[in-house]
Amino acid sequence: MQATFEARLATLGVTLPDAPAPAANYVPYVIAGDLVHVSGQVAMVDGKFITGKLGADMDVAAGAAAARACAISLLAQVKAACGGDLDRLVRVVKLTGFVNSTPDFGDQPRVINGASDFLVEALGDAGRHARSAVSAAALPFGVAVEIEGIFEIR
């Protein structure tokens, strides 16, 4: 019998938090057919923002940890969209990662690998996805990373 996604997360020591509430005038996700489009999730741990600017006061490893935190919030939103049943998730389709970075910083892909690597580790082949990783001059609340995603559900 195949382990559930939440059981796989538990083996990694991860319990999904409640899905974060929107910080402005938008919804956290939209379901269109069999796709869930999740709004950008900012880097947070235990309700506190992970702030910093890559290339100035934050290194790639810390940025990747922030991206991992974003991926956990993305999965929490997918779980909420699926009525609390994460096993309705079929696959991660696409991530778009924004990295708060200096103009000369070029390791955005390595930062967003923190999310990508985590999703593959937690979800197996269902976690493999298309992706963009781009620089941003600034992000809301001074966070280091923000990631939005598209997910296929059943």
mmCIF file of C-alpha atoms in Angstrom:
data_model
loop_
_atom_site.group_PDB
_atom_site.id
_atom_site.type_symbol
_atom_site.label_atom_id
_atom_site.label_comp_id
_atom_site.label_asym_id
_atom_site.label_seq_id
_atom_site.Cartn_x
_atom_site.Cartn_y
_atom_site.Cartn_z
ATOM 1 C CA MET A 1 0.000 0.000 0.000
ATOM 2 C CA GLN A 2 1.318 3.412 -0.993
ATOM 3 C CA ALA A 3 1.884 5.901 1.827
ATOM 4 C CA THR A 4 -0.296 8.994 1.870
ATOM 5 C CA PHE A 5 1.305 12.343 1.156
ATOM 6 C CA GLU A 6 0.794 13.457 4.753
ATOM 7 C CA ALA A 7 2.440 10.249 6.006
ATOM 8 C CA ARG A 8 5.403 10.979 3.724
ATOM 9 C CA LEU A 9 5.545 14.517 5.121
ATOM 10 C CA ALA A 10 5.492 13.116 8.658
ATOM 11 C CA THR A 11 8.545 10.969 7.887
ATOM 12 C CA LEU A 12 10.287 14.237 6.987
ATOM 13 C CA GLY A 13 9.179 15.779 10.281
ATOM 14 C CA VAL A 14 6.716 18.117 8.546
ATOM 15 C CA THR A 15 3.176 18.774 9.700
ATOM 16 C CA LEU A 16 1.257 21.115 7.440
ATOM 17 C CA PRO A 17 0.135 24.291 9.190
ATOM 18 C CA ASP A 18 -3.281 25.815 8.680
ATOM 19 C CA ALA A 19 -3.396 27.494 5.271
ATOM 20 C CA PRO A 20 -2.244 31.107 5.643
ATOM 21 C CA ALA A 21 -4.956 33.746 5.216
ATOM 22 C CA PRO A 22 -4.624 36.264 2.373
ATOM 23 C CA ALA A 23 -2.856 39.494 3.312
ATOM 24 C CA ALA A 24 -4.854 41.683 0.892
ATOM 25 C CA ASN A 25 -7.809 41.650 -1.518
ATOM 26 C CA TYR A 26 -7.378 38.235 -3.164
ATOM 27 C CA VAL A 27 -8.255 34.615 -2.537
ATOM 28 C CA PRO A 28 -5.613 32.078 -1.480
ATOM 29 C CA TYR A 29 -6.442 29.724 -4.352
ATOM 30 C CA VAL A 30 -8.752 29.266 -7.316
ATOM 31 C CA ILE A 31 -9.905 25.880 -8.568
ATOM 32 C CA ALA A 32 -10.410 25.767 -12.346
ATOM 33 C CA GLY A 33 -11.354 22.303 -13.565
ATOM 34 C CA ASP A 34 -8.755 19.933 -12.163
ATOM 35 C CA LEU A 35 -6.191 22.668 -11.466
ATOM 36 C CA VAL A 36 -5.645 24.597 -8.273
ATOM 37 C CA HIS A 37 -3.905 27.936 -8.778
ATOM 38 C CA VAL A 38 -2.367 28.937 -5.448
ATOM 39 C CA SER A 39 -1.579 32.592 -4.810
ATOM 40 C CA GLY A 40 1.973 33.522 -3.893
ATOM 41 C CA GLN A 41 3.020 32.159 -0.516
ATOM 42 C CA VAL A 42 5.639 34.187 1.315
ATOM 43 C CA ALA A 43 8.432 32.715 3.398
ATOM 44 C CA MET A 44 7.172 32.156 6.962
ATOM 45 C CA VAL A 45 8.026 29.846 9.848
ATOM 46 C CA ASP A 46 5.907 29.699 13.010
ATOM 47 C CA GLY A 47 3.968 32.783 11.894
ATOM 48 C CA LYS A 48 7.091 34.894 11.447
ATOM 49 C CA PHE A 49 8.336 36.203 8.109
ATOM 50 C CA ILE A 50 11.724 35.037 6.840
ATOM 51 C CA THR A 51 13.176 38.334 5.685
ATOM 52 C CA GLY A 52 16.339 39.229 3.855
ATOM 53 C CA LYS A 53 17.857 40.031 0.498
ATOM 54 C CA LEU A 54 19.882 37.404 -1.327
ATOM 55 C CA GLY A 55 23.269 38.761 -2.311
ATOM 56 C CA ALA A 56 23.235 41.271 0.560
ATOM 57 C CA ASP A 57 22.365 39.822 3.976
ATOM 58 C CA MET A 58 21.265 36.269 3.141
ATOM 59 C CA ASP A 59 23.113 33.345 1.559
ATOM 60 C CA VAL A 60 21.795 30.707 -0.843
ATOM 61 C CA ALA A 61 21.297 28.073 1.887
ATOM 62 C CA ALA A 62 19.138 30.439 3.953
ATOM 63 C CA GLY A 63 17.216 31.422 0.820
ATOM 64 C CA ALA A 64 16.611 27.762 -0.034
ATOM 65 C CA ALA A 65 15.267 27.202 3.492
ATOM 66 C CA ALA A 66 12.888 30.130 2.935
ATOM 67 C CA ALA A 67 11.771 28.577 -0.371
ATOM 68 C CA ARG A 68 11.124 25.274 1.422
ATOM 69 C CA ALA A 69 8.894 27.147 3.881
ATOM 70 C CA CYS A 70 6.966 28.587 0.919
ATOM 71 C CA ALA A 71 6.465 25.061 -0.462
ATOM 72 C CA ILE A 72 5.017 23.918 2.858
ATOM 73 C CA SER A 73 2.525 26.810 2.736
ATOM 74 C CA LEU A 74 1.673 25.919 -0.869
ATOM 75 C CA LEU A 75 0.826 22.364 0.190
ATOM 76 C CA ALA A 76 -1.251 23.716 3.084
ATOM 77 C CA GLN A 77 -3.276 25.746 0.570
ATOM 78 C CA VAL A 78 -3.720 22.712 -1.697
ATOM 79 C CA LYS A 79 -4.918 20.688 1.284
ATOM 80 C CA ALA A 80 -7.455 23.421 2.113
ATOM 81 C CA ALA A 81 -8.581 23.527 -1.526
ATOM 82 C CA CYS A 82 -9.112 19.749 -1.400
ATOM 83 C CA GLY A 83 -11.344 19.914 1.666
ATOM 84 C CA GLY A 84 -8.584 18.685 3.965
ATOM 85 C CA ASP A 85 -7.616 15.661 1.821
ATOM 86 C CA LEU A 86 -4.099 16.201 0.467
ATOM 87 C CA ASP A 87 -4.293 12.814 -1.249
ATOM 88 C CA ARG A 88 -6.542 14.413 -3.880
ATOM 89 C CA LEU A 89 -3.318 15.971 -5.179
ATOM 90 C CA VAL A 90 -2.241 14.371 -8.455
ATOM 91 C CA ARG A 91 0.881 16.418 -9.153
ATOM 92 C CA VAL A 92 2.642 19.736 -8.899
ATOM 93 C CA VAL A 93 2.364 21.311 -12.352
ATOM 94 C CA LYS A 94 4.277 24.618 -12.152
ATOM 95 C CA LEU A 95 6.009 26.856 -9.631
ATOM 96 C CA THR A 96 6.973 30.471 -10.107
ATOM 97 C CA GLY A 97 9.502 31.612 -7.531
ATOM 98 C CA PHE A 98 10.402 35.217 -6.763
ATOM 99 C CA VAL A 99 13.672 35.888 -4.950
ATOM 100 C CA ASN A 100 14.288 39.184 -3.157
ATOM 101 C CA SER A 101 17.803 39.767 -4.452
ATOM 102 C CA THR A 102 20.413 42.327 -5.368
ATOM 103 C CA PRO A 103 20.863 43.215 -9.059
ATOM 104 C CA ASP A 104 24.095 41.203 -9.298
ATOM 105 C CA PHE A 105 22.757 38.047 -7.593
ATOM 106 C CA GLY A 106 22.329 35.234 -10.134
ATOM 107 C CA ASP A 107 21.552 32.135 -8.060
ATOM 108 C CA GLN A 108 17.744 32.424 -8.031
ATOM 109 C CA PRO A 109 17.421 28.845 -9.377
ATOM 110 C CA ARG A 110 19.517 27.476 -6.494
ATOM 111 C CA VAL A 111 17.310 29.342 -4.008
ATOM 112 C CA ILE A 112 14.061 28.017 -5.507
ATOM 113 C CA ASN A 113 15.587 24.526 -5.480
ATOM 114 C CA GLY A 114 14.730 24.622 -1.773
ATOM 115 C CA ALA A 115 11.061 24.326 -2.758
ATOM 116 C CA SER A 116 11.571 22.006 -5.715
ATOM 117 C CA ASP A 117 13.800 19.567 -3.853
ATOM 118 C CA PHE A 118 11.389 19.480 -0.914
ATOM 119 C CA LEU A 119 8.350 18.801 -3.120
ATOM 120 C CA VAL A 120 10.089 15.915 -4.886
ATOM 121 C CA GLU A 121 11.310 14.500 -1.565
ATOM 122 C CA ALA A 122 7.830 14.784 -0.027
ATOM 123 C CA LEU A 123 5.694 13.792 -3.022
ATOM 124 C CA GLY A 124 7.959 11.652 -5.188
ATOM 125 C CA ASP A 125 7.254 11.885 -8.920
ATOM 126 C CA ALA A 126 4.055 13.826 -8.190
ATOM 127 C CA GLY A 127 6.308 16.630 -6.936
ATOM 128 C CA ARG A 128 8.225 17.053 -10.215
ATOM 129 C CA HIS A 129 7.193 20.258 -11.965
ATOM 130 C CA ALA A 130 7.912 22.971 -14.475
ATOM 131 C CA ARG A 131 9.349 26.122 -12.915
ATOM 132 C CA SER A 132 10.505 29.701 -13.205
ATOM 133 C CA ALA A 133 12.892 31.394 -10.774
ATOM 134 C CA VAL A 134 13.173 35.171 -11.061
ATOM 135 C CA SER A 135 14.699 38.079 -9.209
ATOM 136 C CA ALA A 136 12.613 40.729 -7.484
ATOM 137 C CA ALA A 137 13.884 44.091 -6.248
ATOM 138 C CA ALA A 138 11.606 43.763 -3.217
ATOM 139 C CA LEU A 139 8.881 41.447 -1.914
ATOM 140 C CA PRO A 140 5.986 42.013 0.518
ATOM 141 C CA PHE A 141 6.979 42.416 4.174
ATOM 142 C CA GLY A 142 10.657 42.226 3.147
ATOM 143 C CA VAL A 143 10.455 38.441 2.762
ATOM 144 C CA ALA A 144 13.296 36.654 1.026
ATOM 145 C CA VAL A 145 11.120 34.421 -1.196
ATOM 146 C CA GLU A 146 7.571 34.209 -2.550
ATOM 147 C CA ILE A 147 6.322 31.251 -4.605
ATOM 148 C CA GLU A 148 3.050 30.638 -6.435
ATOM 149 C CA GLY A 149 1.993 27.300 -7.843
ATOM 150 C CA ILE A 150 -0.342 25.341 -10.053
ATOM 151 C CA PHE A 151 -1.413 21.888 -8.901
ATOM 152 C CA GLU A 152 -3.480 19.133 -10.525
ATOM 153 C CA ILE A 153 -6.096 17.507 -8.283
ATOM 154 C CA ARG A 154 -8.682 14.730 -8.636
#
